Amino acid sequence: YKVWPAEVESLMYQHPAIQEACVIGAKDERRGETVKAIVVLKEAQRDQVSEQDIIDWSHASMAAYKAPRIVQFVDALPKSATGKIMWRALQEQESV
């Protein structure tokens, strides 16, 4: 299946605890590649929401093949001088 990261990200922004999200591909032994979401939580929601909570919500809110199987919380996403999320840098880190 083809998964468009922008589509998954737009769905993830509907979660009340998510401030920012970036979706990338992660290596998967069985599938070759799987969906990974790197997420910045809103200040008020930190320590109240787990990675599994986001995964469960995603499975209930979008097609199973689009839902992230891996969620990683970070304090901030890398951004360019214009404020765009630098997804390629995140993808390269994942490939190492």
GROMACS .gro file of C-alpha atoms in nm:
model
   96
    1TYR     CA    1   0.000   0.000   0.000
    2LYS     CA    2   0.108   0.356  -0.064
    3VAL     CA    3   0.096   0.584   0.240
    4TRP     CA    4   0.117   0.959   0.194
    5PRO     CA    5   0.286   1.114   0.500
    6ALA     CA    6   0.101   1.446   0.462
    7GLU     CA    7  -0.233   1.266   0.478
    8VAL     CA    8  -0.138   1.077   0.794
    9GLU     CA    9   0.003   1.394   0.952
   10SER     CA   10  -0.318   1.587   0.884
   11LEU     CA   11  -0.519   1.312   1.054
   12MET     CA   12  -0.279   1.305   1.349
   13TYR     CA   13  -0.322   1.681   1.404
   14GLN     CA   14  -0.684   1.601   1.498
   15HIS     CA   15  -0.560   1.435   1.819
   16PRO     CA   16  -0.607   1.684   2.104
   17ALA     CA   17  -0.260   1.617   2.255
   18ILE     CA   18  -0.053   1.657   1.937
   19GLN     CA   19   0.116   1.991   1.873
   20GLU     CA   20   0.334   1.878   1.579
   21ALA     CA   21   0.388   1.555   1.391
   22CYS     CA   22   0.615   1.425   1.118
   23VAL     CA   23   0.553   1.090   0.949
   24ILE     CA   24   0.842   0.895   0.798
   25GLY     CA   25   0.916   0.541   0.689
   26ALA     CA   26   1.092   0.304   0.930
   27LYS     CA   27   1.254  -0.030   0.852
   28ASP     CA   28   1.037  -0.331   0.925
   29GLU     CA   29   1.163  -0.688   0.897
   30ARG     CA   30   0.829  -0.827   0.782
   31ARG     CA   31   0.692  -0.545   0.566
   32GLY     CA   32   1.014  -0.382   0.452
   33GLU     CA   33   0.893  -0.044   0.571
   34THR     CA   34   0.633   0.075   0.818
   35VAL     CA   35   0.483   0.406   0.928
   36LYS     CA   36   0.659   0.596   1.208
   37ALA     CA   37   0.531   0.919   1.363
   38ILE     CA   38   0.761   1.159   1.541
   39VAL     CA   39   0.542   1.369   1.768
   40VAL     CA   40   0.567   1.682   1.979
   41LEU     CA   41   0.300   1.687   2.247
   42LYS     CA   42   0.129   1.999   2.379
   43GLU     CA   43   0.279   2.112   2.711
   44ALA     CA   44  -0.037   2.033   2.909
   45GLN     CA   45  -0.050   1.677   2.771
   46ARG     CA   46   0.311   1.572   2.837
   47ASP     CA   47   0.338   1.279   3.080
   48GLN     CA   48  -0.037   1.216   3.036
   49VAL     CA   49  -0.031   1.053   2.692
   50SER     CA   50   0.176   0.749   2.597
   51GLU     CA   51   0.306   0.631   2.262
   52GLN     CA   52   0.057   0.344   2.280
   53ASP     CA   53  -0.230   0.590   2.335
   54ILE     CA   54  -0.137   0.764   2.007
   55ILE     CA   55  -0.106   0.430   1.824
   56ASP     CA   56  -0.445   0.312   1.953
   57TRP     CA   57  -0.610   0.642   1.862
   58SER     CA   58  -0.455   0.627   1.513
   59HIS     CA   59  -0.585   0.274   1.452
   60ALA     CA   60  -0.934   0.391   1.549
   61SER     CA   61  -0.915   0.707   1.336
   62MET     CA   62  -0.758   0.594   1.007
   63ALA     CA   63  -0.709   0.293   0.784
   64ALA     CA   64  -0.497   0.024   0.949
   65TYR     CA   65  -0.221   0.041   0.687
   66LYS     CA   66  -0.189   0.420   0.736
   67ALA     CA   67  -0.180   0.420   1.116
   68PRO     CA   68   0.168   0.458   1.268
   69ARG     CA   69   0.302   0.140   1.421
   70ILE     CA   70   0.584   0.333   1.589
   71VAL     CA   71   0.548   0.663   1.775
   72GLN     CA   72   0.842   0.858   1.911
   73PHE     CA   73   0.800   1.162   2.134
   74VAL     CA   74   1.047   1.449   2.095
   75ASP     CA   75   1.069   1.797   2.249
   76ALA     CA   76   1.098   1.967   1.908
   77LEU     CA   77   1.115   1.882   1.540
   78PRO     CA   78   1.401   2.015   1.326
   79LYS     CA   79   1.289   2.309   1.113
   80SER     CA   80   1.433   2.510   0.826
   81ALA     CA   81   1.482   2.886   0.838
   82THR     CA   82   1.133   2.923   0.689
   83GLY     CA   83   0.976   2.711   0.964
   84LYS     CA   84   0.911   2.394   0.763
   85ILE     CA   85   0.970   2.059   0.931
   86MET     CA   86   1.287   1.901   0.793
   87TRP     CA   87   1.147   1.552   0.736
   88ARG     CA   88   1.445   1.444   0.525
   89ALA     CA   89   1.678   1.492   0.822
   90LEU     CA   90   1.449   1.274   1.034
   91GLN     CA   91   1.430   1.012   0.757
   92GLU     CA   92   1.811   1.006   0.729
   93GLN     CA   93   1.848   0.960   1.105
   94GLU     CA   94   1.606   0.668   1.086
   95SER     CA   95   1.805   0.505   0.805
   96VAL     CA   96   2.129   0.496   1.004
   0.00000   0.00000   0.00000
